[in-house]
Amino acid sequence: MSAPRRPSDPSGLERYYVLTGGRSGPGGSASSLDVATLVVSRAAPLPGMQHEHEEILRRCRAPLSVAELGAHLGLPFNILAVLLSDLLDAGRVEARNPIPAHDAGRGPDLALLEEVLSGLERL
């Protein structure tokens, strides 16, 4: 006889569905998020907040990229983007887009690389 079947593990797809309220992607202000976008908290967590929202606010006291945040929380990008969308819409976090590269086809800024090298040599 087989053992009684237990409810599915809440760490799977069901968990993501519950975390996002059934939403599959961000909307509004979070639609332009990318893995390099920096996120910084603008407010402290409130009592009764969803655990993941609290954790995002705690971890983002100093700017943290979406990729780093996803790695710390163990969440896929689209799930994290939905959670960040909630916080952005509530004004609890700020998203700072990465600085665009000037003339991206030219390669890295040589002057900047030389300054970095000089600084490293002084260490």
CSV table of N, CA and C in Angstrom, one decimal:
chain,number,residue,atom,x,y,z
A,1,MET,N,0.8,-1.2,0.0
A,1,MET,CA,0.0,0.0,0.0
A,1,MET,C,0.9,1.2,0.0
A,2,SER,N,0.5,2.2,-0.7
A,2,SER,CA,1.3,3.4,-0.8
A,2,SER,C,1.0,4.4,0.3
A,3,ALA,N,2.0,5.2,0.6
A,3,ALA,CA,1.8,6.2,1.7
A,3,ALA,C,0.8,7.2,1.3
A,4,PRO,N,0.0,7.8,2.2
A,4,PRO,CA,-0.9,8.9,1.8
A,4,PRO,C,-0.2,10.0,1.2
A,5,ARG,N,-0.9,10.6,0.2
A,5,ARG,CA,-0.3,11.7,-0.6
A,5,ARG,C,-0.4,13.0,0.3
A,6,ARG,N,0.7,13.7,0.3
A,6,ARG,CA,0.8,14.9,1.1
A,6,ARG,C,0.6,16.1,0.1
A,7,PRO,N,0.1,17.2,0.7
A,7,PRO,CA,0.0,18.4,-0.2
A,7,PRO,C,1.3,18.8,-0.8
A,8,SER,N,1.2,19.4,-2.0
A,8,SER,CA,2.4,19.7,-2.7
A,8,SER,C,3.3,20.7,-1.9
A,9,ASP,N,4.5,20.7,-2.2
A,9,ASP,CA,5.5,21.6,-1.5
A,9,ASP,C,5.2,23.0,-2.0
A,10,PRO,N,5.1,23.9,-1.0
A,10,PRO,CA,4.8,25.3,-1.3
A,10,PRO,C,6.0,26.1,-1.9
A,11,SER,N,7.1,25.4,-2.2
A,11,SER,CA,8.2,26.1,-2.8
A,11,SER,C,8.1,26.1,-4.4
A,12,GLY,N,7.1,25.5,-4.9
A,12,GLY,CA,7.0,25.3,-6.4
A,12,GLY,C,6.2,26.4,-7.0
A,13,LEU,N,5.6,26.0,-8.1
A,13,LEU,CA,4.8,27.0,-8.9
A,13,LEU,C,3.6,27.6,-8.1
A,14,GLU,N,3.0,26.8,-7.2
A,14,GLU,CA,1.9,27.2,-6.4
A,14,GLU,C,2.4,28.4,-5.5
A,15,ARG,N,3.6,28.3,-5.0
A,15,ARG,CA,4.1,29.4,-4.2
A,15,ARG,C,4.2,30.7,-5.0
A,16,TYR,N,4.7,30.6,-6.2
A,16,TYR,CA,4.9,31.8,-7.0
A,16,TYR,C,3.5,32.4,-7.4
A,17,TYR,N,2.5,31.5,-7.6
A,17,TYR,CA,1.2,32.0,-7.9
A,17,TYR,C,0.6,32.8,-6.7
A,18,VAL,N,0.8,32.3,-5.5
A,18,VAL,CA,0.4,32.9,-4.3
A,18,VAL,C,1.1,34.3,-4.1
A,19,LEU,N,2.4,34.2,-4.3
A,19,LEU,CA,3.3,35.4,-4.1
A,19,LEU,C,2.8,36.6,-4.9
A,20,THR,N,2.5,36.3,-6.2
A,20,THR,CA,2.2,37.3,-7.1
A,20,THR,C,0.7,37.6,-7.3
A,21,GLY,N,-0.1,36.9,-6.6
A,21,GLY,CA,-1.6,37.0,-6.7
A,21,GLY,C,-2.0,36.6,-8.1
A,22,GLY,N,-1.4,35.6,-8.7
A,22,GLY,CA,-1.7,35.1,-10.0
A,22,GLY,C,-1.2,35.9,-11.2
A,23,ARG,N,-0.5,37.0,-10.9
A,23,ARG,CA,0.1,37.8,-12.0
A,23,ARG,C,1.3,37.2,-12.6
A,24,SER,N,1.5,37.2,-13.9
A,24,SER,CA,2.6,36.6,-14.5
A,24,SER,C,3.7,37.5,-14.9
A,25,GLY,N,3.5,38.8,-14.8
A,25,GLY,CA,4.5,39.8,-15.2
A,25,GLY,C,4.2,41.1,-14.6
A,26,PRO,N,5.2,42.0,-14.5
A,26,PRO,CA,5.0,43.3,-13.9
A,26,PRO,C,4.2,44.2,-14.8
A,27,GLY,N,3.6,45.2,-14.2
A,27,GLY,CA,2.9,46.2,-15.0
A,27,GLY,C,3.4,47.6,-14.6
A,28,GLY,N,3.0,48.6,-15.3
A,28,GLY,CA,3.2,50.0,-15.0
A,28,GLY,C,4.7,50.3,-14.9
A,29,SER,N,5.1,50.9,-13.8
A,29,SER,CA,6.4,51.4,-13.6
A,29,SER,C,7.5,50.3,-13.6
A,30,ALA,N,7.2,49.1,-13.4
A,30,ALA,CA,8.2,48.0,-13.3
A,30,ALA,C,8.4,47.3,-14.7
A,31,SER,N,7.7,47.7,-15.7
A,31,SER,CA,7.8,47.1,-17.0
A,31,SER,C,9.2,47.3,-17.6
A,32,SER,N,9.9,48.3,-17.2
A,32,SER,CA,11.2,48.6,-17.7
A,32,SER,C,12.3,48.1,-16.9
A,33,LEU,N,12.0,47.2,-15.9
A,33,LEU,CA,13.1,46.7,-15.0
A,33,LEU,C,13.9,45.7,-15.8
A,34,ASP,N,15.2,45.7,-15.5
A,34,ASP,CA,16.1,44.8,-16.1
A,34,ASP,C,17.0,44.2,-15.0
A,35,VAL,N,17.8,43.2,-15.3
A,35,VAL,CA,18.6,42.6,-14.2
A,35,VAL,C,19.7,43.5,-13.6
A,36,ALA,N,20.1,44.6,-14.4
A,36,ALA,CA,21.1,45.5,-13.9
A,36,ALA,C,20.5,46.7,-13.2
A,37,THR,N,19.1,46.8,-13.2
A,37,THR,CA,18.5,48.0,-12.5
A,37,THR,C,18.8,47.9,-11.0
A,38,LEU,N,19.2,49.0,-10.4
A,38,LEU,CA,19.4,49.1,-9.0
A,38,LEU,C,18.1,49.4,-8.3
A,39,VAL,N,17.9,48.8,-7.2
A,39,VAL,CA,16.7,49.0,-6.3
A,39,VAL,C,17.2,49.4,-5.0
A,40,VAL,N,16.6,50.5,-4.5
A,40,VAL,CA,16.9,51.0,-3.1
A,40,VAL,C,15.6,51.3,-2.4
A,41,SER,N,15.6,50.9,-1.1
A,41,SER,CA,14.4,51.2,-0.3
A,41,SER,C,14.2,52.6,0.0
A,42,ARG,N,12.9,53.0,0.0
A,42,ARG,CA,12.6,54.4,0.4
A,42,ARG,C,11.8,54.4,1.7
A,43,ALA,N,11.5,53.3,2.2
A,43,ALA,CA,10.7,53.2,3.5
A,43,ALA,C,11.0,51.9,4.2
A,44,ALA,N,10.7,51.8,5.4
A,44,ALA,CA,10.9,50.6,6.2
A,44,ALA,C,9.7,49.7,6.1
A,45,PRO,N,9.9,48.4,6.3
A,45,PRO,CA,8.8,47.4,6.2
A,45,PRO,C,7.7,47.8,7.2
A,46,LEU,N,6.5,47.5,6.9
A,46,LEU,CA,5.3,47.8,7.8
A,46,LEU,C,4.9,46.4,8.4
A,47,PRO,N,4.3,46.5,9.6
A,47,PRO,CA,3.8,45.2,10.2
A,47,PRO,C,2.7,44.7,9.3
A,48,GLY,N,2.7,43.4,9.1
A,48,GLY,CA,1.6,42.7,8.3
A,48,GLY,C,1.9,42.7,6.8
A,49,MET,N,3.1,43.2,6.4
A,49,MET,CA,3.4,43.2,5.0
A,49,MET,C,3.8,41.7,4.6
A,50,GLN,N,3.6,41.5,3.3
A,50,GLN,CA,4.0,40.2,2.8
A,50,GLN,C,5.5,40.0,3.1
A,51,HIS,N,5.9,38.8,3.5
A,51,HIS,CA,7.3,38.5,3.9
A,51,HIS,C,8.3,38.9,2.8
A,52,GLU,N,8.0,38.5,1.6
A,52,GLU,CA,8.9,38.8,0.5
A,52,GLU,C,9.1,40.3,0.3
A,53,HIS,N,8.0,41.1,0.4
A,53,HIS,CA,8.1,42.6,0.4
A,53,HIS,C,9.0,43.1,1.5
A,54,GLU,N,8.8,42.6,2.7
A,54,GLU,CA,9.6,43.0,3.8
A,54,GLU,C,11.1,42.7,3.6
A,55,GLU,N,11.4,41.5,3.0
A,55,GLU,CA,12.7,41.1,2.8
A,55,GLU,C,13.4,42.0,1.7
A,56,ILE,N,12.6,42.4,0.7
A,56,ILE,CA,13.2,43.3,-0.3
A,56,ILE,C,13.5,44.6,0.3
A,57,LEU,N,12.6,45.1,1.1
A,57,LEU,CA,12.9,46.4,1.7
A,57,LEU,C,14.1,46.4,2.7
A,58,ARG,N,14.3,45.3,3.4
A,58,ARG,CA,15.4,45.1,4.3
A,58,ARG,C,16.7,45.0,3.5
A,59,ARG,N,16.7,44.2,2.4
A,59,ARG,CA,18.0,44.0,1.7
A,59,ARG,C,18.4,45.2,0.8
A,60,CYS,N,17.4,46.0,0.5
A,60,CYS,CA,17.7,47.1,-0.4
A,60,CYS,C,17.9,48.5,0.3
A,61,ARG,N,18.3,48.4,1.6
A,61,ARG,CA,18.7,49.6,2.3
A,61,ARG,C,19.8,50.3,1.5
A,62,ALA,N,20.8,49.6,1.0
A,62,ALA,CA,21.8,50.1,0.1
A,62,ALA,C,21.4,49.6,-1.3
A,63,PRO,N,21.7,50.3,-2.3
A,63,PRO,CA,21.3,49.9,-3.7
A,63,PRO,C,21.8,48.4,-4.0
A,64,LEU,N,20.9,47.7,-4.6
A,64,LEU,CA,21.1,46.3,-4.9
A,64,LEU,C,20.5,46.0,-6.3
A,65,SER,N,21.2,45.4,-7.2
A,65,SER,CA,20.7,45.1,-8.5
A,65,SER,C,19.6,44.1,-8.4
A,66,VAL,N,18.7,44.1,-9.4
A,66,VAL,CA,17.6,43.1,-9.5
A,66,VAL,C,18.2,41.7,-9.5
A,67,ALA,N,19.3,41.5,-10.2
A,67,ALA,CA,19.9,40.2,-10.3
A,67,ALA,C,20.4,39.7,-9.0
A,68,GLU,N,21.1,40.6,-8.2
A,68,GLU,CA,21.6,40.2,-6.9
A,68,GLU,C,20.4,39.9,-5.9
A,69,LEU,N,19.4,40.8,-6.0
A,69,LEU,CA,18.2,40.6,-5.2
A,69,LEU,C,17.5,39.2,-5.4
A,70,GLY,N,17.4,38.9,-6.7
A,70,GLY,CA,16.8,37.6,-7.1
A,70,GLY,C,17.6,36.5,-6.6
A,71,ALA,N,19.0,36.6,-6.6
A,71,ALA,CA,19.8,35.5,-6.1
A,71,ALA,C,19.7,35.4,-4.6
A,72,HIS,N,19.6,36.5,-3.9
A,72,HIS,CA,19.5,36.4,-2.4
A,72,HIS,C,18.2,35.8,-2.0
A,73,LEU,N,17.1,36.2,-2.7
A,73,LEU,CA,15.8,35.7,-2.4
A,73,LEU,C,15.4,34.4,-3.0
A,74,GLY,N,16.2,33.9,-4.0
A,74,GLY,CA,15.9,32.7,-4.6
A,74,GLY,C,14.7,32.7,-5.5
A,75,LEU,N,14.4,33.9,-6.1
A,75,LEU,CA,13.2,34.1,-6.9
A,75,LEU,C,13.6,34.3,-8.4
A,76,PRO,N,12.8,33.8,-9.3
A,76,PRO,CA,13.0,34.1,-10.7
A,76,PRO,C,12.7,35.5,-11.0
A,77,PHE,N,13.3,36.0,-12.1
A,77,PHE,CA,13.2,37.4,-12.5
A,77,PHE,C,11.7,37.9,-12.6
A,78,ASN,N,10.9,37.1,-13.3
A,78,ASN,CA,9.5,37.6,-13.5
A,78,ASN,C,8.7,37.7,-12.2
A,79,ILE,N,9.0,36.8,-11.3
A,79,ILE,CA,8.3,36.8,-10.0
A,79,ILE,C,8.8,38.0,-9.2
A,80,LEU,N,10.1,38.2,-9.1
A,80,LEU,CA,10.6,39.4,-8.4
A,80,LEU,C,10.2,40.7,-9.0
A,81,ALA,N,10.0,40.7,-10.3
A,81,ALA,CA,9.6,41.9,-11.0
A,81,ALA,C,8.1,42.3,-10.6
A,82,VAL,N,7.3,41.3,-10.4
A,82,VAL,CA,5.9,41.6,-10.0
A,82,VAL,C,6.0,42.1,-8.5
A,83,LEU,N,6.8,41.5,-7.7
A,83,LEU,CA,6.9,42.0,-6.3
A,83,LEU,C,7.4,43.4,-6.3
A,84,LEU,N,8.4,43.7,-7.1
A,84,LEU,CA,9.0,45.0,-7.1
A,84,LEU,C,8.0,46.0,-7.7
A,85,SER,N,7.2,45.6,-8.6
A,85,SER,CA,6.1,46.5,-9.2
A,85,SER,C,5.2,46.9,-8.1
A,86,ASP,N,4.8,46.0,-7.2
A,86,ASP,CA,4.0,46.4,-6.0
A,86,ASP,C,4.6,47.5,-5.2
A,87,LEU,N,5.9,47.3,-4.9
A,87,LEU,CA,6.6,48.2,-4.0
A,87,LEU,C,6.9,49.5,-4.8
A,88,LEU,N,7.1,49.5,-6.0
A,88,LEU,CA,7.3,50.7,-6.8
A,88,LEU,C,6.0,51.5,-6.9
A,89,ASP,N,4.9,50.9,-7.1
A,89,ASP,CA,3.6,51.6,-7.2
A,89,ASP,C,3.3,52.2,-5.8
A,90,ALA,N,3.7,51.6,-4.7
A,90,ALA,CA,3.4,52.1,-3.4
A,90,ALA,C,4.4,53.1,-3.0
A,91,GLY,N,5.5,53.4,-3.8
A,91,GLY,CA,6.5,54.3,-3.5
A,91,GLY,C,7.4,53.9,-2.3
A,92,ARG,N,7.5,52.6,-2.1
A,92,ARG,CA,8.3,52.1,-1.0
A,92,ARG,C,9.7,51.7,-1.5
A,93,VAL,N,10.0,51.6,-2.8
A,93,VAL,CA,11.3,51.4,-3.3
A,93,VAL,C,11.5,52.4,-4.5
A,94,GLU,N,12.7,52.6,-4.9
A,94,GLU,CA,13.1,53.4,-6.1
A,94,GLU,C,13.9,52.5,-7.0
A,95,ALA,N,13.7,52.6,-8.3
A,95,ALA,CA,14.5,51.8,-9.2
A,95,ALA,C,15.3,52.8,-10.0
A,96,ARG,N,16.6,52.5,-10.0
A,96,ARG,CA,17.6,53.3,-10.8
A,96,ARG,C,18.1,52.5,-11.9
A,97,ASN,N,17.8,53.0,-13.1
A,97,ASN,CA,18.2,52.3,-14.3
A,97,ASN,C,19.7,52.5,-14.5
A,98,PRO,N,20.4,51.4,-15.0
A,98,PRO,CA,21.8,51.5,-15.2
A,98,PRO,C,22.2,52.7,-16.2
A,99,ILE,N,23.3,53.3,-16.0
A,99,ILE,CA,23.8,54.4,-16.9
A,99,ILE,C,24.0,53.8,-18.2
A,100,PRO,N,23.4,54.4,-19.3
A,100,PRO,CA,23.6,53.8,-20.6
A,100,PRO,C,25.0,54.1,-21.1
A,101,ALA,N,25.6,53.2,-21.8
A,101,ALA,CA,26.9,53.3,-22.4
A,101,ALA,C,26.8,54.3,-23.6
A,102,HIS,N,27.7,55.3,-23.6
A,102,HIS,CA,27.8,56.2,-24.7
A,102,HIS,C,28.5,55.5,-25.9
A,103,ASP,N,27.9,55.6,-27.0
A,103,ASP,CA,28.5,55.0,-28.2
A,103,ASP,C,28.9,53.5,-27.9
A,104,ALA,N,27.9,52.7,-27.6
A,104,ALA,CA,28.1,51.3,-27.2
A,104,ALA,C,29.0,50.5,-28.1
A,105,GLY,N,28.9,50.9,-29.4
A,105,GLY,CA,29.7,50.1,-30.4
A,105,GLY,C,31.2,50.4,-30.3
A,106,ARG,N,31.6,51.5,-29.6
A,106,ARG,CA,33.0,51.9,-29.5
A,106,ARG,C,33.8,51.1,-28.4
A,107,GLY,N,33.1,50.5,-27.5
A,107,GLY,CA,33.8,49.8,-26.4
A,107,GLY,C,33.9,50.6,-25.2
A,108,PRO,N,34.6,50.1,-24.2
A,108,PRO,CA,34.7,50.8,-22.9
A,108,PRO,C,35.5,52.2,-23.0
A,109,ASP,N,35.2,53.1,-22.1
A,109,ASP,CA,35.8,54.4,-22.0
A,109,ASP,C,37.3,54.2,-21.6
A,110,LEU,N,38.2,54.5,-22.5
A,110,LEU,CA,39.6,54.2,-22.2
A,110,LEU,C,40.1,55.1,-21.0
A,111,ALA,N,39.7,56.3,-20.9
A,111,ALA,CA,40.1,57.2,-19.8
A,111,ALA,C,39.7,56.6,-18.5
A,112,LEU,N,38.5,56.1,-18.4
A,112,LEU,CA,38.0,55.6,-17.2
A,112,LEU,C,38.8,54.3,-16.8
A,113,LEU,N,39.0,53.5,-17.8
A,113,LEU,CA,39.8,52.2,-17.5
A,113,LEU,C,41.2,52.6,-17.0
A,114,GLU,N,41.8,53.6,-17.6
A,114,GLU,CA,43.1,54.1,-17.1
A,114,GLU,C,43.1,54.6,-15.7
A,115,GLU,N,42.0,55.3,-15.3
A,115,GLU,CA,41.9,55.8,-14.0
A,115,GLU,C,41.8,54.6,-13.0
A,116,VAL,N,41.0,53.6,-13.4
A,116,VAL,CA,40.8,52.4,-12.5
A,116,VAL,C,42.1,51.7,-12.3
A,117,LEU,N,42.8,51.5,-13.4
A,117,LEU,CA,44.1,50.8,-13.4
A,117,LEU,C,45.1,51.6,-12.5
A,118,SER,N,45.1,52.9,-12.6
A,118,SER,CA,46.0,53.8,-11.8
A,118,SER,C,45.6,53.6,-10.3
A,119,GLY,N,44.4,53.6,-10.0
A,119,GLY,CA,43.9,53.5,-8.6
A,119,GLY,C,44.3,52.1,-8.1
A,120,LEU,N,44.2,51.1,-8.9
A,120,LEU,CA,44.6,49.7,-8.5
A,120,LEU,C,46.1,49.6,-8.2
A,121,GLU,N,46.8,50.2,-9.1
A,121,GLU,CA,48.3,50.2,-8.9
A,121,GLU,C,48.7,50.9,-7.6
A,122,ARG,N,48.0,51.9,-7.2
A,122,ARG,CA,48.3,52.6,-5.9
A,122,ARG,C,48.0,51.8,-4.7
A,123,LEU,N,47.2,50.8,-4.8
A,123,LEU,CA,46.8,50.0,-3.7
A,123,LEU,C,48.0,49.2,-3.2
